[in-house]
Amino acid sequence: MIPHPEKAARGGEDAYFIEGNQWIGVADGVGGWALEGINAGHYARELITKAMGSTTAVLASISDQTLNVVNMGDTGFLVVRDGAVAARSTPMQRGFNFPYQIGSVGDDPFLAEVYRVPVEKGDVVILGSDGLYDNLFEREILLILSKLVQSGSGPETLARELANAAHKVGATHDGLSPFAKEAQSEGYSYSGGKMDDITCVVAFVQ
């Protein structure tokens, strides 16, 4: 997890968890709450209604060789098999840069999309906040994974390298990132990456 430089002092607005060898999740606190003096990361870390705020979130568990995923907003997941994307989530957005979200003022959690993906030994599961997917195209993610898997790297190293690569792109002001491509398709003049909190969790299917 790499926080936006301007949010680093308060720990950023993303959160993640890893529970045993079956559960993983990523949450991205919605930054708009800062306009009301509320720390958006607090809700993401707590995921309880005692805190004001809202968050996008992706949660995944595995059982009987099936990856069960629930996603709300522009967080998301990829399943990579033999160097190619075998399954992916679709961002849930009401409009450009306006994701669905759960929270004290948010969307009905039952609107979240549910995925059930058969997985195989050797599959790589990637969960990430929009800071990852706004800055790295799938082909770039696959290239990083391919190089590191061939070198015998573990999931923690893969997650760190993906986050670092996305952070590097986020600091650029030139070139075409996924966020810039989407912004341009909506009629905005935008180039380079999008500086943001970046969180990535990687798991290997055994």
Coordinates of C-alpha atoms in Angstrom, one line a residue:
M1 CA 0.0 0.0 0.0
I2 CA 1.5 3.3 -1.1
P3 CA -0.4 6.5 0.0
H4 CA -0.8 9.6 -2.1
P5 CA 2.1 11.9 -0.9
E6 CA -0.4 14.5 0.3
K7 CA -2.3 11.9 2.3
A8 CA 0.7 10.0 3.7
A9 CA 0.7 11.8 7.1
R10 CA -2.7 10.4 7.8
G11 CA -2.0 6.9 6.4
G12 CA -3.7 7.4 3.0
E13 CA -7.3 6.4 2.3
D14 CA -6.9 2.8 1.2
A15 CA -6.9 -0.3 3.4
Y16 CA -6.4 -4.0 2.9
F17 CA -6.6 -7.3 4.9
I18 CA -5.3 -10.8 4.5
E19 CA -7.0 -13.4 6.7
G20 CA -5.4 -16.8 6.8
N21 CA -5.1 -18.4 3.4
Q22 CA -8.6 -17.9 2.2
W23 CA -9.7 -14.3 2.5
I24 CA -8.2 -11.1 1.1
G25 CA -9.7 -7.6 0.5
V26 CA -9.0 -4.0 -0.6
A27 CA -11.0 -0.9 0.3
D28 CA -10.5 2.6 -1.1
G29 CA -12.0 5.4 1.0
V30 CA -13.9 8.0 -1.1
G31 CA -11.8 11.2 -1.0
G32 CA -14.7 13.5 -1.4
W33 CA -15.4 13.3 2.3
A34 CA -12.3 15.4 2.9
L35 CA -14.3 18.4 1.8
E36 CA -16.4 17.9 4.9
G37 CA -13.5 17.5 7.2
I38 CA -13.8 13.7 7.4
N39 CA -10.8 11.3 7.0
A40 CA -11.9 9.1 4.2
G41 CA -9.4 6.4 5.2
H42 CA -11.0 5.9 8.6
Y43 CA -14.1 4.4 7.1
A44 CA -12.1 2.2 4.7
R45 CA -10.1 0.9 7.6
E46 CA -13.0 0.3 9.9
L47 CA -15.8 -0.6 7.5
I48 CA -18.3 0.1 10.2
T49 CA -21.1 2.6 10.3
K50 CA -19.8 4.2 13.5
A51 CA -17.4 6.1 11.3
M52 CA -18.7 8.6 8.8
G53 CA -17.6 8.0 5.2
S54 CA -17.8 5.6 2.3
T55 CA -15.6 3.3 0.4
T56 CA -15.2 1.2 -2.7
A57 CA -14.3 -2.4 -1.9
V58 CA -13.4 -5.7 -3.3
L59 CA -13.4 -8.9 -1.1
A60 CA -12.4 -12.4 -2.2
S61 CA -12.4 -15.8 -0.7
I62 CA -11.5 -19.2 -2.1
S63 CA -13.2 -22.6 -1.4
D64 CA -13.4 -25.8 -3.4
Q65 CA -11.2 -24.3 -6.2
T66 CA -13.6 -21.5 -6.7
L67 CA -12.7 -17.8 -6.1
N68 CA -15.7 -16.0 -4.7
V69 CA -15.5 -12.2 -5.2
V70 CA -17.8 -9.3 -4.4
N71 CA -16.9 -5.9 -5.8
M72 CA -18.4 -2.4 -5.3
G73 CA -17.0 0.6 -7.2
D74 CA -13.7 0.9 -9.1
T75 CA -11.6 -1.4 -7.0
G76 CA -11.2 -4.7 -8.8
F77 CA -9.6 -8.0 -9.3
L78 CA -7.8 -10.0 -12.0
V79 CA -7.1 -13.7 -12.2
V80 CA -4.0 -14.4 -14.3
R81 CA -3.4 -17.9 -15.7
D82 CA -0.5 -18.9 -17.9
G83 CA 0.4 -15.3 -18.5
A84 CA -3.1 -14.2 -19.6
V85 CA -6.1 -12.7 -17.9
A86 CA -8.6 -15.5 -17.2
A87 CA -11.1 -13.4 -15.3
R88 CA -11.6 -9.7 -14.3
S89 CA -14.1 -7.4 -12.7
T90 CA -15.8 -4.5 -14.4
P91 CA -15.5 -1.1 -12.7
M92 CA -18.9 0.1 -11.3
Q93 CA -19.2 3.8 -11.9
R94 CA -22.1 6.2 -12.1
G95 CA -20.0 8.5 -14.3
F96 CA -16.4 9.3 -15.0
N97 CA -14.4 9.1 -11.7
F98 CA -17.6 8.7 -9.8
P99 CA -17.7 5.1 -8.5
Y100 CA -20.4 3.2 -6.7
Q101 CA -19.6 3.1 -2.9
I102 CA -20.8 1.7 0.3
G103 CA -21.0 3.7 3.5
S104 CA -22.9 5.9 5.8
V105 CA -24.0 7.8 2.7
G106 CA -23.6 5.3 -0.1
D107 CA -25.2 2.8 -2.4
D108 CA -27.1 -0.3 -1.4
P109 CA -24.5 -3.0 -0.8
F110 CA -26.8 -5.5 -2.6
L111 CA -25.9 -3.6 -5.8
A112 CA -22.3 -5.0 -5.5
E113 CA -21.3 -7.4 -8.3
V114 CA -20.6 -11.0 -7.4
Y115 CA -18.2 -13.2 -9.3
R116 CA -17.6 -17.0 -8.9
V117 CA -14.4 -18.0 -10.8
P118 CA -13.1 -21.5 -11.1
V119 CA -9.4 -21.4 -10.4
E120 CA -6.5 -23.7 -10.9
K121 CA -3.2 -24.3 -9.1
G122 CA -0.7 -21.7 -10.3
D123 CA -3.3 -19.0 -10.9
V124 CA -2.4 -15.5 -9.6
V125 CA -5.1 -13.4 -8.0
I126 CA -4.7 -9.6 -7.9
L127 CA -6.9 -7.3 -5.9
G128 CA -6.3 -3.6 -6.3
S129 CA -7.7 -0.1 -5.6
D130 CA -8.2 2.2 -8.5
G131 CA -4.7 3.7 -7.9
L132 CA -3.4 0.4 -9.5
Y133 CA -5.8 0.1 -12.4
D134 CA -5.8 3.8 -13.3
N135 CA -2.1 3.7 -13.8
L136 CA -1.3 0.3 -15.3
F137 CA -2.8 -1.3 -18.4
E138 CA -3.5 -5.0 -18.1
R139 CA -0.6 -5.7 -20.6
E140 CA 1.8 -3.9 -18.2
I141 CA 0.5 -5.8 -15.2
L142 CA 1.0 -9.1 -17.1
L143 CA 4.5 -8.1 -18.2
I144 CA 5.6 -7.4 -14.6
L145 CA 4.0 -10.6 -13.4
S146 CA 5.6 -12.7 -16.1
K147 CA 9.1 -11.4 -15.3
L148 CA 8.8 -11.8 -11.5
V149 CA 7.1 -15.2 -11.6
Q150 CA 9.8 -16.6 -13.9
S151 CA 12.4 -15.3 -11.3
G152 CA 10.6 -17.2 -8.5
S153 CA 9.3 -14.2 -6.7
G154 CA 6.5 -14.6 -4.2
P155 CA 3.1 -12.8 -3.9
E156 CA 4.4 -10.1 -1.6
T157 CA 7.2 -9.1 -4.0
L158 CA 4.7 -9.1 -6.9
A159 CA 2.3 -6.8 -5.0
R160 CA 5.1 -4.4 -4.0
E161 CA 6.4 -4.2 -7.6
L162 CA 3.0 -3.6 -9.1
A163 CA 2.3 -0.9 -6.6
N164 CA 5.7 0.7 -7.2
A165 CA 5.1 0.6 -10.9
A166 CA 1.7 2.2 -10.6
H167 CA 3.1 4.9 -8.3
K168 CA 5.8 5.7 -10.8
V169 CA 3.2 6.2 -13.6
G170 CA 1.0 8.2 -11.2
A171 CA 3.8 10.8 -10.8
T172 CA 4.0 11.4 -14.6
H173 CA 2.4 14.2 -16.5
D174 CA 3.0 12.9 -20.0
G175 CA 1.9 9.8 -21.9
L176 CA -1.2 7.6 -21.9
S177 CA -2.3 5.8 -18.7
P178 CA -5.7 4.0 -18.3
F179 CA -7.0 7.1 -16.4
A180 CA -5.8 9.5 -19.1
K181 CA -7.4 7.3 -21.8
E182 CA -10.7 7.3 -20.0
A183 CA -10.5 11.0 -19.3
Q184 CA -9.8 11.7 -23.0
S185 CA -12.8 9.5 -24.1
E186 CA -15.0 11.7 -21.9
G187 CA -13.7 14.9 -23.6
Y188 CA -11.1 16.0 -21.0
S189 CA -7.7 17.2 -21.9
Y190 CA -5.5 15.0 -19.7
S191 CA -2.2 13.1 -20.0
G192 CA 0.0 11.1 -17.7
G193 CA -0.9 9.1 -14.7
K194 CA -3.2 9.8 -11.7
M195 CA -1.5 10.3 -8.4
D196 CA -3.5 8.4 -5.8
D197 CA -3.4 5.9 -2.9
I198 CA -2.3 2.6 -4.5
T199 CA -3.0 -0.7 -2.8
C200 CA -2.4 -4.2 -4.3
V201 CA -2.8 -7.6 -2.8
V202 CA -1.6 -10.7 -4.6
A203 CA -2.4 -14.3 -3.9
F204 CA -1.2 -17.6 -5.4
V205 CA -3.7 -20.4 -5.8
Q206 CA -2.2 -23.6 -4.4

